[in-house]
PDB file of C-alpha atoms in Angstrom:
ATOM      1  CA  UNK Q1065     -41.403  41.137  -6.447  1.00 35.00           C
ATOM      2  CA  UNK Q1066     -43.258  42.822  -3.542  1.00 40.00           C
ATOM      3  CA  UNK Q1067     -45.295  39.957  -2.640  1.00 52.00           C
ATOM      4  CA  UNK Q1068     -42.657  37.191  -2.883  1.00 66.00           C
ATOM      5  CA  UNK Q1069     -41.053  36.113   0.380  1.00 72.00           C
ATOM      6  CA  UNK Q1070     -37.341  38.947   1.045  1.00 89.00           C
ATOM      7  CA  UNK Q1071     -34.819  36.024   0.942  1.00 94.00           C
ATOM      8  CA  UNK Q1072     -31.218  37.019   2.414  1.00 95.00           C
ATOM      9  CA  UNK Q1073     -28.182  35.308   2.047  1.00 96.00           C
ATOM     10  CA  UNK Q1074     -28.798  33.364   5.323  1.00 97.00           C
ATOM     11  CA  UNK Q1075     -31.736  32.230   4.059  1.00 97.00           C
ATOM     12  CA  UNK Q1076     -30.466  30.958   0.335  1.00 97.00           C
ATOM     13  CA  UNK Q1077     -27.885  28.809   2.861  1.00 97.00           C
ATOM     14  CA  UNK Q1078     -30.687  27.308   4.962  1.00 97.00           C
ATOM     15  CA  UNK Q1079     -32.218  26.721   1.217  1.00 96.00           C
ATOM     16  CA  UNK Q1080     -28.853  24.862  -0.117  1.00 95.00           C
ATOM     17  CA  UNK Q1081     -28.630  22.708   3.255  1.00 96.00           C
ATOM     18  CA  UNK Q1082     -32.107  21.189   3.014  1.00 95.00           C
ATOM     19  CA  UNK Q1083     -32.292  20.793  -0.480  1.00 92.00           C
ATOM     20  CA  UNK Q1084     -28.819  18.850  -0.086  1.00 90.00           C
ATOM     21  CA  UNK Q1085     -30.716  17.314   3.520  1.00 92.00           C
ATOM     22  CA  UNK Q1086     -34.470  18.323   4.180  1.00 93.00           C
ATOM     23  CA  UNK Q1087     -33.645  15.823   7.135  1.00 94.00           C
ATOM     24  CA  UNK Q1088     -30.858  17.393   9.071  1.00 95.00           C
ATOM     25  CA  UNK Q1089     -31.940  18.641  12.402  1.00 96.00           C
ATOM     26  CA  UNK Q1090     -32.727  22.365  13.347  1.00 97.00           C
ATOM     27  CA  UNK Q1091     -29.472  22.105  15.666  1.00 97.00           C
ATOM     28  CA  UNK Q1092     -27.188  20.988  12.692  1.00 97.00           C
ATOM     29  CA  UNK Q1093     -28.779  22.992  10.308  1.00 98.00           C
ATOM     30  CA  UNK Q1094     -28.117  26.495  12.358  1.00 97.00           C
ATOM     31  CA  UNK Q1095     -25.000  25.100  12.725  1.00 97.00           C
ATOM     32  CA  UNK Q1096     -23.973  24.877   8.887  1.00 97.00           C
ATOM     33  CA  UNK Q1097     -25.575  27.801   8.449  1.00 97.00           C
ATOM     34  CA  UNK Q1098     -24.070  30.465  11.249  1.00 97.00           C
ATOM     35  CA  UNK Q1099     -26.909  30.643  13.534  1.00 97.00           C
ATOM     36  CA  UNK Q1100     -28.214  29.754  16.675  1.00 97.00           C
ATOM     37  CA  UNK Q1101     -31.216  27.166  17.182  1.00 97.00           C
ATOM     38  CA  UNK Q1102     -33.863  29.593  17.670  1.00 97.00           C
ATOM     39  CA  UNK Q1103     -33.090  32.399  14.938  1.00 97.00           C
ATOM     40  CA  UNK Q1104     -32.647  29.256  11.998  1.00 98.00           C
ATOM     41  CA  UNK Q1105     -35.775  27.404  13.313  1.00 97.00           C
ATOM     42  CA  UNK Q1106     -37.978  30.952  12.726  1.00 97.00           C
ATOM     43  CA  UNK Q1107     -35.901  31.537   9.659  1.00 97.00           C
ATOM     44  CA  UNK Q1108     -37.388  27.957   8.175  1.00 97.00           C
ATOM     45  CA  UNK Q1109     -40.616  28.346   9.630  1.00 97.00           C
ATOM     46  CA  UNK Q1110     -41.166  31.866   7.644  1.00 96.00           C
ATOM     47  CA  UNK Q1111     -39.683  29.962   4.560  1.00 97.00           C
ATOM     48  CA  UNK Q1112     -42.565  27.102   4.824  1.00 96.00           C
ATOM     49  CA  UNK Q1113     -45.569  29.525   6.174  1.00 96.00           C
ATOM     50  CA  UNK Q1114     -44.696  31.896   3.380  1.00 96.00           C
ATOM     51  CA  UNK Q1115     -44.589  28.779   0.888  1.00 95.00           C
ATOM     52  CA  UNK Q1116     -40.879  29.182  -0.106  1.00 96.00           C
ATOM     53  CA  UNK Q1117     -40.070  25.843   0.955  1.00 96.00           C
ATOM     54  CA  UNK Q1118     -43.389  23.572  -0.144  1.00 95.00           C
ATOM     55  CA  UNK Q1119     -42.651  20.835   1.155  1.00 94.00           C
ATOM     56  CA  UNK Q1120     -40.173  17.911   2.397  1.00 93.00           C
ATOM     57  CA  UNK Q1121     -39.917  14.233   0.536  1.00 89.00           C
ATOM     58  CA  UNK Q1122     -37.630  11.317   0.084  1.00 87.00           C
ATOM     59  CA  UNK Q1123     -35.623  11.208  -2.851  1.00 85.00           C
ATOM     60  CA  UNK Q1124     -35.707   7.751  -4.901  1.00 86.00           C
ATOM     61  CA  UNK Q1125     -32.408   5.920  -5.629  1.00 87.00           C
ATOM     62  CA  UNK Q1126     -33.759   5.140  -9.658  1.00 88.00           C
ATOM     63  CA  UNK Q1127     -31.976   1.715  -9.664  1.00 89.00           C
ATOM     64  CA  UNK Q1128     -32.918   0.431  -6.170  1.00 93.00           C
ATOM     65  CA  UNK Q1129     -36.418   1.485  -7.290  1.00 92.00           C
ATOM     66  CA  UNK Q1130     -36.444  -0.197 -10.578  1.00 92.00           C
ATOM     67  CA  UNK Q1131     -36.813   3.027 -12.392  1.00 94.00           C
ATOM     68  CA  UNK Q1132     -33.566   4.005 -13.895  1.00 93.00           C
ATOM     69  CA  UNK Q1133     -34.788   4.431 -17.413  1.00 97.00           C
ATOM     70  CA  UNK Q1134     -35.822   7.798 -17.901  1.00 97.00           C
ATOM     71  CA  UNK Q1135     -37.240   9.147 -21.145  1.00 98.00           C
ATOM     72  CA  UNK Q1136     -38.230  12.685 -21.728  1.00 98.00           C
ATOM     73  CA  UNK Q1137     -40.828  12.323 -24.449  1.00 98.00           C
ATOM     74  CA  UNK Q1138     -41.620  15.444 -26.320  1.00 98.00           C
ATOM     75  CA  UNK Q1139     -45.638  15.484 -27.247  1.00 97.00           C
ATOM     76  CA  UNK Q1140     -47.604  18.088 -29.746  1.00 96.00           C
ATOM     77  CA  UNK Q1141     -51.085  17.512 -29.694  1.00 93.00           C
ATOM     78  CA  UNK Q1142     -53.777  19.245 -31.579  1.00 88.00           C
ATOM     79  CA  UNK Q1143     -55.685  21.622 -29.575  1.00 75.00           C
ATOM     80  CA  UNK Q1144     -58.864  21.199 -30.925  1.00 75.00           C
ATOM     81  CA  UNK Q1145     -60.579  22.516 -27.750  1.00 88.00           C
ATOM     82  CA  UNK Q1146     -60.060  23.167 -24.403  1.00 91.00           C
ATOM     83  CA  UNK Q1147     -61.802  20.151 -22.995  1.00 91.00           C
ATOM     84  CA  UNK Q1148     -58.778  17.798 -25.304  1.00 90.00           C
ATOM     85  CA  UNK Q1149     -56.108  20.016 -23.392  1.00 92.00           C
ATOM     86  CA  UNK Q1150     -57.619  19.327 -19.876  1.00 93.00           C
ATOM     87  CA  UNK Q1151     -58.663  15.925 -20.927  1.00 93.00           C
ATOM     88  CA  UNK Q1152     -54.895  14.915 -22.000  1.00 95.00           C
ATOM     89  CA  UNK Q1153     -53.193  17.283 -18.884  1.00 96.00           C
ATOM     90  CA  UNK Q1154     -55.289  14.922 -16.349  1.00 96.00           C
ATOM     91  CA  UNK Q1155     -54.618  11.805 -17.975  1.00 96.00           C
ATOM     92  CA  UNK Q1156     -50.736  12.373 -18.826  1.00 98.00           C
ATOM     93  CA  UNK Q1157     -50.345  14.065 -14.765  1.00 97.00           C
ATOM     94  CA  UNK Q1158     -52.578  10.703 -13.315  1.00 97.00           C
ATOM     95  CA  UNK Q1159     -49.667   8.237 -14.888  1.00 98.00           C
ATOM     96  CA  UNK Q1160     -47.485   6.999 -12.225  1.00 96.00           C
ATOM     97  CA  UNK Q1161     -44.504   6.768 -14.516  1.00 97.00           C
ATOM     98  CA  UNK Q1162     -44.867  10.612 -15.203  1.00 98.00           C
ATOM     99  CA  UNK Q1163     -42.359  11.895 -13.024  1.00 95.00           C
ATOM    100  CA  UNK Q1164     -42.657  15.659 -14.167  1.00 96.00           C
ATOM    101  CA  UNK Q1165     -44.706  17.681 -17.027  1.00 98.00           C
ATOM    102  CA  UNK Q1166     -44.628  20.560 -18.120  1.00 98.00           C
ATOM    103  CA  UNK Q1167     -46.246  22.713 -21.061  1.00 96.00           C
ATOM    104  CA  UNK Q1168     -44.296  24.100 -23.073  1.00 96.00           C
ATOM    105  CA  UNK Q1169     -43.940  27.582 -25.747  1.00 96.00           C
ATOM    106  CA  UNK Q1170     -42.961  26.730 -29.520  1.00 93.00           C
ATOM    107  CA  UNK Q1171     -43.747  24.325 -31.624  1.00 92.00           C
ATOM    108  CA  UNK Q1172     -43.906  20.810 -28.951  1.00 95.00           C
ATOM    109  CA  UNK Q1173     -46.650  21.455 -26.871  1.00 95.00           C
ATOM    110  CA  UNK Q1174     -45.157  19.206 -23.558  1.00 97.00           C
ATOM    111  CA  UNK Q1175     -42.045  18.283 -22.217  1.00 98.00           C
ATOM    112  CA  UNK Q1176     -42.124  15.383 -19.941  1.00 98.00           C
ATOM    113  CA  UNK Q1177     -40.418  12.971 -18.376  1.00 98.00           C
ATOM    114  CA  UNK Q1178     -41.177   9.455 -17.970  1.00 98.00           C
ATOM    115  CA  UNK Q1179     -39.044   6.972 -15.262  1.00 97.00           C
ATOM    116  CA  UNK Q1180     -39.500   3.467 -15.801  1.00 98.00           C
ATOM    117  CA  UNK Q1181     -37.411   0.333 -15.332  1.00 97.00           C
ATOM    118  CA  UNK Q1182     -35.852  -0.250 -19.260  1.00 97.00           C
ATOM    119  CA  UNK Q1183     -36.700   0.372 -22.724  1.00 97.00           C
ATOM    120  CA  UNK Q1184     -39.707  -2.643 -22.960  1.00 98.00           C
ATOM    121  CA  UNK Q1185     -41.412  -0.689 -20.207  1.00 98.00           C
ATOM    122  CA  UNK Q1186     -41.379   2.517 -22.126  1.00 98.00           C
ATOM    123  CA  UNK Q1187     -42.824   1.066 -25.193  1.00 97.00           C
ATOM    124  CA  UNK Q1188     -45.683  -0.378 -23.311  1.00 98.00           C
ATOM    125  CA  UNK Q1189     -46.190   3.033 -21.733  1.00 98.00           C
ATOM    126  CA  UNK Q1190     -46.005   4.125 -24.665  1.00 97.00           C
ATOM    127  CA  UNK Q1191     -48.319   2.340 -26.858  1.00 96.00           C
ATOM    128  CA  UNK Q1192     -51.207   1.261 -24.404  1.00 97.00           C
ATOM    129  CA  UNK Q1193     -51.274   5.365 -22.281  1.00 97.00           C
ATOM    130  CA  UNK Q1194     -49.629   7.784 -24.683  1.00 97.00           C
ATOM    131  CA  UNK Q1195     -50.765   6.796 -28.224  1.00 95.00           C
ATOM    132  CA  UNK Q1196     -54.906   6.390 -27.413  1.00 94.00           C
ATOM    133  CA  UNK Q1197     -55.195   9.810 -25.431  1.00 94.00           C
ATOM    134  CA  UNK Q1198     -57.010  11.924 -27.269  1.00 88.00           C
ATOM    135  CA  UNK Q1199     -55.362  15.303 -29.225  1.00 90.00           C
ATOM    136  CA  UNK Q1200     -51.981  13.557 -29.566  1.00 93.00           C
ATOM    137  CA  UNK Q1201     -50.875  14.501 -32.928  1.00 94.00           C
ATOM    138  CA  UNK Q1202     -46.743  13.539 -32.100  1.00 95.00           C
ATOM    139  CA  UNK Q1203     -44.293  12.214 -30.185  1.00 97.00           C
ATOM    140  CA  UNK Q1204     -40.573  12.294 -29.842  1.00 97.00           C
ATOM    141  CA  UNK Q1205     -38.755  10.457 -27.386  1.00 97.00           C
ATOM    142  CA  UNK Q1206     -35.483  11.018 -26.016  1.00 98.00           C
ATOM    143  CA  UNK Q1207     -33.981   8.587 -23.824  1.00 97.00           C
ATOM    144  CA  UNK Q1208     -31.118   9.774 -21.244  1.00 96.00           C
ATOM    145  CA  UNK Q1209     -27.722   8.365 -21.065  1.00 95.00           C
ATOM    146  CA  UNK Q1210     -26.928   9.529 -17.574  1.00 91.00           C
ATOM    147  CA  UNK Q1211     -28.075  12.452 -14.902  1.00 88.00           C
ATOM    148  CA  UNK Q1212     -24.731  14.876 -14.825  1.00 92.00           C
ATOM    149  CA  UNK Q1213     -27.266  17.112 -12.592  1.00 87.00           C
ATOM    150  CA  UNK Q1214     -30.714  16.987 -10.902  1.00 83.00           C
ATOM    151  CA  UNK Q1215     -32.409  18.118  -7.845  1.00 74.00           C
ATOM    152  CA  UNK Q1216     -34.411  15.175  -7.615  1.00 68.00           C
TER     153      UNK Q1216
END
């Protein structure tokens, strides 16, 4: 804990008001938060220089998109060698409809989550990127009935 960033409660607030609107001006922002300009505006600076806040981005609407089917497809692969793990983590992370990945403890080796636009798309993706990478010993899908939360 001593080299992670002190974060107050002030801070946490400036946190919850850009992750809610990472476009709101430094004015409104020290306004929803209790502060004046110049004190919020240092605040969010030592957030980004110290790498608590990595960045700003524009959130997708899935449907405008034409990504609104979202999959998260459970892989175990057979780690025959570290080159196979590397080879399959840059191939899977270079796929545009990979939306996140991560590796995973147990018995599934990754967890990750595929957007596309229906269930036709998926099976392509499917078939023609997933099943020809190397080390992929199974897959599970799981398609998504709706988002109740997410911070995308």
């Amino acid at each position: 804990m001593s080299n992670m960033t002190s974060i107050d409660a002030t801070d946490r607030a400036i946190l919850r008001e850009l992750t809610i609107d990472g476009r709101l001006s430094n004015v409104e922002l020290a306004s929803r938060v209790g502060l004046t300009p110049a004190p919020c505006l240092r605040r969010v600076r030592r957030l980004e220089e110290s790498g608590v806040i990595a960045g700003y981005r524009a959130r997708l609407d899935p449907v405008a998109s034409g990504r609104d089917f979202c999959v998260y497809l459970l892989v175990q692969i057979t780690m025959t060698s570290k080159e196979v793990v590397d080879q399959f983590e840059e191939m899977v992370a270079s796929y545009d409809e990979v939306t996140e990945m991560r590796r995973v403890y147990g018995e599934i080796d990754y967890v990750i989550r595929v957007d596309v636009a229906d269930s036709n798309a998926f099976e392509r993706f499917q078939t023609e990127k997933m099943y020809p990478l190397p080390g992929v010993h199974r897959m599970v899908s799981h398609p998504t009935m709706k988002a109740v939360k997410s911070n995308d």
